[in-house]
Coordinates of C-alpha atoms in Angstrom, one line a residue:
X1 CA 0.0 0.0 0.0
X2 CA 1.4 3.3 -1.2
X3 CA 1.3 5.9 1.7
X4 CA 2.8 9.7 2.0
X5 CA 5.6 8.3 4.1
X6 CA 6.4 5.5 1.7
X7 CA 6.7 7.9 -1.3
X8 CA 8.4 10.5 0.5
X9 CA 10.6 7.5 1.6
X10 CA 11.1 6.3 -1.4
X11 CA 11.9 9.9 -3.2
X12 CA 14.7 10.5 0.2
X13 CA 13.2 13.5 0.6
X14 CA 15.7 15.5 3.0
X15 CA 14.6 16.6 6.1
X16 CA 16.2 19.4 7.0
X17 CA 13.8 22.8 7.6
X18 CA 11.3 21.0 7.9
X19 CA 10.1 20.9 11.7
X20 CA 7.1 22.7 13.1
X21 CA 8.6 26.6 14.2
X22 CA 7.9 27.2 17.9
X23 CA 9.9 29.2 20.1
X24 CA 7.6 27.8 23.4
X25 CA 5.7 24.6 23.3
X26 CA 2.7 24.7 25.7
X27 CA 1.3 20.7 26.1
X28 CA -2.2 19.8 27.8
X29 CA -2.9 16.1 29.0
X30 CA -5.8 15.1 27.3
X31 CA -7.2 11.6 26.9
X32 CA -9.3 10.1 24.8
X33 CA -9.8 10.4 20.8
X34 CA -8.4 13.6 18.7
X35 CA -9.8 15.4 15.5
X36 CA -8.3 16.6 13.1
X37 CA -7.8 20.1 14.5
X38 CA -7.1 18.5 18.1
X39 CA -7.9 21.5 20.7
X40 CA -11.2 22.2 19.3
X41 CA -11.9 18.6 18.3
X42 CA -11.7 16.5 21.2
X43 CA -13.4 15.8 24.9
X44 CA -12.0 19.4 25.8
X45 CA -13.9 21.8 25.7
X46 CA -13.9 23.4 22.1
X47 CA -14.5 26.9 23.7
X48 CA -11.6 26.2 25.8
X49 CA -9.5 25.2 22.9
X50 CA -11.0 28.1 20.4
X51 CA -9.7 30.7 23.3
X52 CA -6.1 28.6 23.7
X53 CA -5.4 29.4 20.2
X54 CA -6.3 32.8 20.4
X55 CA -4.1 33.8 23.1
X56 CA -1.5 31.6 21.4
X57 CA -1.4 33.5 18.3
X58 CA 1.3 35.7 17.5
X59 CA 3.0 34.4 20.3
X60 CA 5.5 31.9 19.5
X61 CA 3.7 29.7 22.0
X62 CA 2.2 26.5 20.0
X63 CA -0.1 24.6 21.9
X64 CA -0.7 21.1 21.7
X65 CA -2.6 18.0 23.4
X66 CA -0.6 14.7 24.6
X67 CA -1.8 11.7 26.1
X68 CA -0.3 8.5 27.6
X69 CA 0.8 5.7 25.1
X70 CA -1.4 2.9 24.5
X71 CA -5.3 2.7 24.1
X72 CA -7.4 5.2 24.6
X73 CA -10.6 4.6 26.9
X74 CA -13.0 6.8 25.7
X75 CA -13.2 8.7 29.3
X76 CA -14.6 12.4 29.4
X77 CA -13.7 13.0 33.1
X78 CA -10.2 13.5 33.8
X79 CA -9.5 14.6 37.4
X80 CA -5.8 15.8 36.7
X81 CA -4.1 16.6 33.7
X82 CA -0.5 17.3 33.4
X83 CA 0.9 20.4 31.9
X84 CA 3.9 21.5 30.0
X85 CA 5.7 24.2 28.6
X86 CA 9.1 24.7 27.6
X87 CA 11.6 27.1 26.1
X88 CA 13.5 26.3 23.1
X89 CA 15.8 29.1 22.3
X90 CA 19.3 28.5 22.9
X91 CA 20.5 30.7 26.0
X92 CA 17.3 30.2 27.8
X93 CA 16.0 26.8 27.5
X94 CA 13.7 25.4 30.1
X95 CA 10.9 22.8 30.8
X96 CA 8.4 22.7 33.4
X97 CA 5.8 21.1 34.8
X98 CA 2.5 21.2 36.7
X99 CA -0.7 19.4 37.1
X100 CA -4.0 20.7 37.2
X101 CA -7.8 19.7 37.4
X102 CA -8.9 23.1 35.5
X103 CA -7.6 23.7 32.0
X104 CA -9.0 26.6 32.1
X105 CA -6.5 27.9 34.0
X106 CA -4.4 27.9 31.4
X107 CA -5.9 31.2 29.9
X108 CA -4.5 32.5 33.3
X109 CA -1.0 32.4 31.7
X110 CA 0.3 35.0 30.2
X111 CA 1.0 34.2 26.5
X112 CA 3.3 36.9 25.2
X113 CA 5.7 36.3 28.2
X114 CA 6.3 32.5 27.7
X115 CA 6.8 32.9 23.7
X116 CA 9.8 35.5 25.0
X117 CA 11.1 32.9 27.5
X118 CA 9.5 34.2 30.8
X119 CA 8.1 31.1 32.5
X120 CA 6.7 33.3 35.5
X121 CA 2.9 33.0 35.5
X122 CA 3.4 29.2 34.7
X123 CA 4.6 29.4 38.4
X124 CA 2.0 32.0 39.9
X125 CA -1.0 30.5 38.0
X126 CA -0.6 26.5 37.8
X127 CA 2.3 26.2 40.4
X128 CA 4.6 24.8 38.0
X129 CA 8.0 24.0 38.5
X130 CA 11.3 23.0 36.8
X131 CA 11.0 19.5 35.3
X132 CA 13.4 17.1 37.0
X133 CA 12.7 13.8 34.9
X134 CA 13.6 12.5 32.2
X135 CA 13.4 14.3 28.8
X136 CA 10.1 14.4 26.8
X137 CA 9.8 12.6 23.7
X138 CA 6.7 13.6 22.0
X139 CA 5.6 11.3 18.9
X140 CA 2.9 12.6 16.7
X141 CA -0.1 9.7 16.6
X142 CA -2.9 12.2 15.1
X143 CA -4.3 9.5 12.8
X144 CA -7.3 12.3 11.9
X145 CA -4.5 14.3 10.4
X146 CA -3.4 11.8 8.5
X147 CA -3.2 7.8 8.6
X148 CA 0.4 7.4 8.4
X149 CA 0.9 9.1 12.0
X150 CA -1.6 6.4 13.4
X151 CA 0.1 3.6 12.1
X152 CA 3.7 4.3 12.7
X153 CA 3.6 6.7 15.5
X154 CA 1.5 4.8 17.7
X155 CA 3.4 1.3 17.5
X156 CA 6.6 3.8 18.3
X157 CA 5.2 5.4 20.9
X158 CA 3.8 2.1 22.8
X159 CA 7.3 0.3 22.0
X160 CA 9.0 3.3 23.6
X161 CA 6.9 3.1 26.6
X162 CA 6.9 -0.6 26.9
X163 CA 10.5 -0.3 26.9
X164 CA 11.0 1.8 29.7
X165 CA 11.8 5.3 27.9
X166 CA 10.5 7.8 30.4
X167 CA 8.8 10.7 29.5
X168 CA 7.0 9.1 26.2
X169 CA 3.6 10.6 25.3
X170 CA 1.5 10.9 22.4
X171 CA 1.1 14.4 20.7
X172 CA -1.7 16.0 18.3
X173 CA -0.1 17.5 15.7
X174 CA 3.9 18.2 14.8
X175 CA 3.4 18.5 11.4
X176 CA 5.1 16.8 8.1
X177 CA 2.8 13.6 7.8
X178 CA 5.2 12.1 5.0
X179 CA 8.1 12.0 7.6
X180 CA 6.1 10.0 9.8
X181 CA 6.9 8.4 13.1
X182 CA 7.6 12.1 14.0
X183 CA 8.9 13.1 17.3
X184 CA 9.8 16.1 19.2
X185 CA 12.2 15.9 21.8
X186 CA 12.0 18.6 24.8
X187 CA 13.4 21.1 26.7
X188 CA 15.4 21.1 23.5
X189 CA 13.1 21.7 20.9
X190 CA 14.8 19.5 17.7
X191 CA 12.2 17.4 15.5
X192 CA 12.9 14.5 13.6
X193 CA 11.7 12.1 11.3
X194 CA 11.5 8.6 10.4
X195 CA 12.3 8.0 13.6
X196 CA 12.7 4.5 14.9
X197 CA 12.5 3.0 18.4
X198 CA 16.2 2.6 18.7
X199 CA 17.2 5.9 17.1
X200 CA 14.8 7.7 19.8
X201 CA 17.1 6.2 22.6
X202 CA 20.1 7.7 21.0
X203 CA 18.6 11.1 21.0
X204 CA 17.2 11.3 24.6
X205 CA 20.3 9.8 25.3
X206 CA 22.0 12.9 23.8
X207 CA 19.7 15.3 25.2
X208 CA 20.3 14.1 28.9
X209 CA 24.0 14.5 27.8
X210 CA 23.4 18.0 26.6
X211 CA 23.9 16.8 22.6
X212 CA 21.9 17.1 19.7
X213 CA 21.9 13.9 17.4
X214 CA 21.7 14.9 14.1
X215 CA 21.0 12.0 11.8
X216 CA 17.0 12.2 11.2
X217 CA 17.2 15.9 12.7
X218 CA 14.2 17.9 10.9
X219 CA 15.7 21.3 12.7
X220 CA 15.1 23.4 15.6
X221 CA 11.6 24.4 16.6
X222 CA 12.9 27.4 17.9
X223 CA 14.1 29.1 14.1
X224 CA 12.3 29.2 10.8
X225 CA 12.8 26.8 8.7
X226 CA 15.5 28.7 6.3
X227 CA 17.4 28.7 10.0
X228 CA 16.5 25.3 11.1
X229 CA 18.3 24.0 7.8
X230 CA 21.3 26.2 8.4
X231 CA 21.6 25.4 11.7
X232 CA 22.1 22.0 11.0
X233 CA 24.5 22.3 7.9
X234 CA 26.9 24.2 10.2
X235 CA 26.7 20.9 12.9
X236 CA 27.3 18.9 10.2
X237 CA 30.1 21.3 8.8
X238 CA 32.0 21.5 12.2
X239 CA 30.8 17.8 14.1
X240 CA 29.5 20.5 16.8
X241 CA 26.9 18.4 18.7
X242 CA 26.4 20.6 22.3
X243 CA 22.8 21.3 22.1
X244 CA 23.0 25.1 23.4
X245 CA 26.6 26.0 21.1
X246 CA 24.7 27.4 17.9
X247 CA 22.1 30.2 17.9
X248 CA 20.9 31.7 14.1
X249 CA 21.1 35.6 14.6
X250 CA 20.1 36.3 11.4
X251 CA 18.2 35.6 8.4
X252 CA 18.7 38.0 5.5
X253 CA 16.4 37.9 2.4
X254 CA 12.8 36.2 1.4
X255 CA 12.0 32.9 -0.9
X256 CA 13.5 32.0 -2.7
X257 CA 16.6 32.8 -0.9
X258 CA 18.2 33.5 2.4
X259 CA 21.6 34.0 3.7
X260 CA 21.2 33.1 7.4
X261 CA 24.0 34.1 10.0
X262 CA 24.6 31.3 12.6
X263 CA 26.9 32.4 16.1
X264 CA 29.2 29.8 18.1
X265 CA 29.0 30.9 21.6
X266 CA 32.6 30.7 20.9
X267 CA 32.2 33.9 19.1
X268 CA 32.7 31.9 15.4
X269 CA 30.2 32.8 12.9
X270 CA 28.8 31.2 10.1
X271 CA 26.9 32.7 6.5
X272 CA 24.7 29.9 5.2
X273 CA 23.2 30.5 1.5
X274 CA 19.5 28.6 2.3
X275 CA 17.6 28.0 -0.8
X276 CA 13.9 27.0 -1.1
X277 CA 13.1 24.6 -3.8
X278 CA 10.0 22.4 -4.9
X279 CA 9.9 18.9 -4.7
X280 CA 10.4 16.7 -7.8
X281 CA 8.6 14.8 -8.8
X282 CA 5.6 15.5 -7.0
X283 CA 4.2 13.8 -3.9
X284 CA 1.3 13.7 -1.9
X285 CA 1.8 15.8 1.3
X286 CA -0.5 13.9 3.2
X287 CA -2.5 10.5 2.5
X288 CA -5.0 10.8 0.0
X289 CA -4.0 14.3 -1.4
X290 CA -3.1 15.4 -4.8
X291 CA 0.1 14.9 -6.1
X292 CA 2.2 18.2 -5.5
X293 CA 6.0 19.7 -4.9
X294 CA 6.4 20.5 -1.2
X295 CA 9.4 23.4 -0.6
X296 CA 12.4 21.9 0.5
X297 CA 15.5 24.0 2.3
X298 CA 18.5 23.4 0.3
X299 CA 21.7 24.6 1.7
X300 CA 23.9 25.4 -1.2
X301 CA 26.9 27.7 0.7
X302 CA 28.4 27.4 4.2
X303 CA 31.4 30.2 4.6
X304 CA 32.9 30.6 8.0
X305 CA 33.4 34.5 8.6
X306 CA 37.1 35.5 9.3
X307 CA 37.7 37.2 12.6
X308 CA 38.2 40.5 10.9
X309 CA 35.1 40.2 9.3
X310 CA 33.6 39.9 13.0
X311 CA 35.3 42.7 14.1
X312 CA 34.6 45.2 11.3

């Protein structure tokens, strides 16, 4: 059976730029089946949900549902719901936790301030605190969205969990059906796809180490993609794998093409010559679409910039 993943598969269509672009993630437990559009199609309330991704908007905050691997008993009374939000951007990234019997607390929060790093009302409104376990690793099951992150993010996400791998949940929507299992790994922020059961250790291995693995790496949640892609070419570039070492500063231009500035904490930098391409030959984006030619980031320069260049 021909699917989105198996053409996109089949085609090796890169990955790179291609993640989901959220400088703060804010995750809701909630069980039970999802719709397509999760927060307004689910057993939470839909007003709730409608007024979650108002406040979101504009924010940088991307808001998103989890649940616990495994089935799903159709249960419409949850008593507590865990809560999550974390910080992505290098310099300043966090994850915390909380647990709470009112979503509607949430809309206590104040938006603005967690897309800009500022975790404060998370702490005054849901009494959250500093996560202390073990990473997150967030794989996309939304079958609604599409059928291919049913039946590969699912089995992942049990075997993961069934396994042992702490801090496995289910998650709505992460976008990129075709590069399906997709996973999200936090405090960090890095997406990937195709991921397999024992690719997924690797990476939450790396991010307890402070690494970012990059093999299957879609890019960094906290740039755009044009960034996420350079980002990455310069790990590749330099074998720099310290999660917090690279930070993109700038991104120069419009489609099709960018010249994105990436700083070392070293004080190295980095011009990357990002290009945005179409697919070929087309694809479906999602199962059951029309064939089409989804924008790819193509890297096609990376020039380190002397140090007289830094200090002119």
């Amino acid at each position: 059976m021909s699917t989105c993943t198996s053409a996109s598969r089949h085609l090796d269509e890169p990955l790179a730029g291609t993640a989901a672009t959220a400088r703060t993630w804010l995750l809701l437990e909630q069980p039970g089946p999802w719709g397509v559009k999760a927060l307004t199609s689910s057993h939470l309330d839909p007003a709730l949900g409608r007024a979650l991704e108002a406040a979101a908007e504009g924010t940088g905050v991307r808001v998103a549902l989890i649940r616990r691997p495994g089935r799903h008993a159709d249960c419409r009374e949850v008593r507590e719901r865990r809560v999550y939000v974390a910080h992505t951007v290098p310099g300043n990234v966090w994850l915390h936790s909380a647990t709470t019997s009112d979503p509607e607390q949430l809309l206590g929060l104040d938006f603005a301030a967690l897309g800009k790093g500022d975790p404060h009302t998370f702490g005054t409104v849901l009494r959250g605190r500093t996560h202390t376990g073990a990473p997150l690793a967030l794989v996309c099951t939304n079958g609604k969205r599409d059928r291919c992150c049913a039946l590969l993010g699912r089995p992942l996400a049990a075997e993961l969990a069934a396994s042992g791998v702490e801090g496995t949940w289910e998650v709505t929507h992460l976008g990129g059906h075709r590069f399906s299992p997709t996973l999200l790994v936090l405090p960090f922020g890095y997406v990937y796809g195709r991921a397999e059961a024992h690719h997924v250790k690797e990476v939450l291995q790396g991010v307890r180490e402070g690494r970012v693995v990059t093999e299957g790496c879609r890019g960094g949640s906290a740039w755009e993609r044009p960034g996420q892609a350079a980002e990455l070419a310069v790990r590749t570039e330099t074998g720099e794998n310290a999660a917090g070492a690279l930070t993109v500063v700038r991104t120069d231009g419009t489609a099709p093409r960018w010249e994105v500035t990436v700083a070392h904490v070293d004080g190295r930098r980095w011009t990357i010559v990002v290009t945005q391409g179409a697919s070929q030959p087309p694809r479906p984006e999602s199962c059951g679409s029309a064939l089409g030619s989804p924008a790819r980031m193509d890297v096609v320069a990376v020039r380190e910039l002397a140090p007289a260049a830094l200090a002119g």
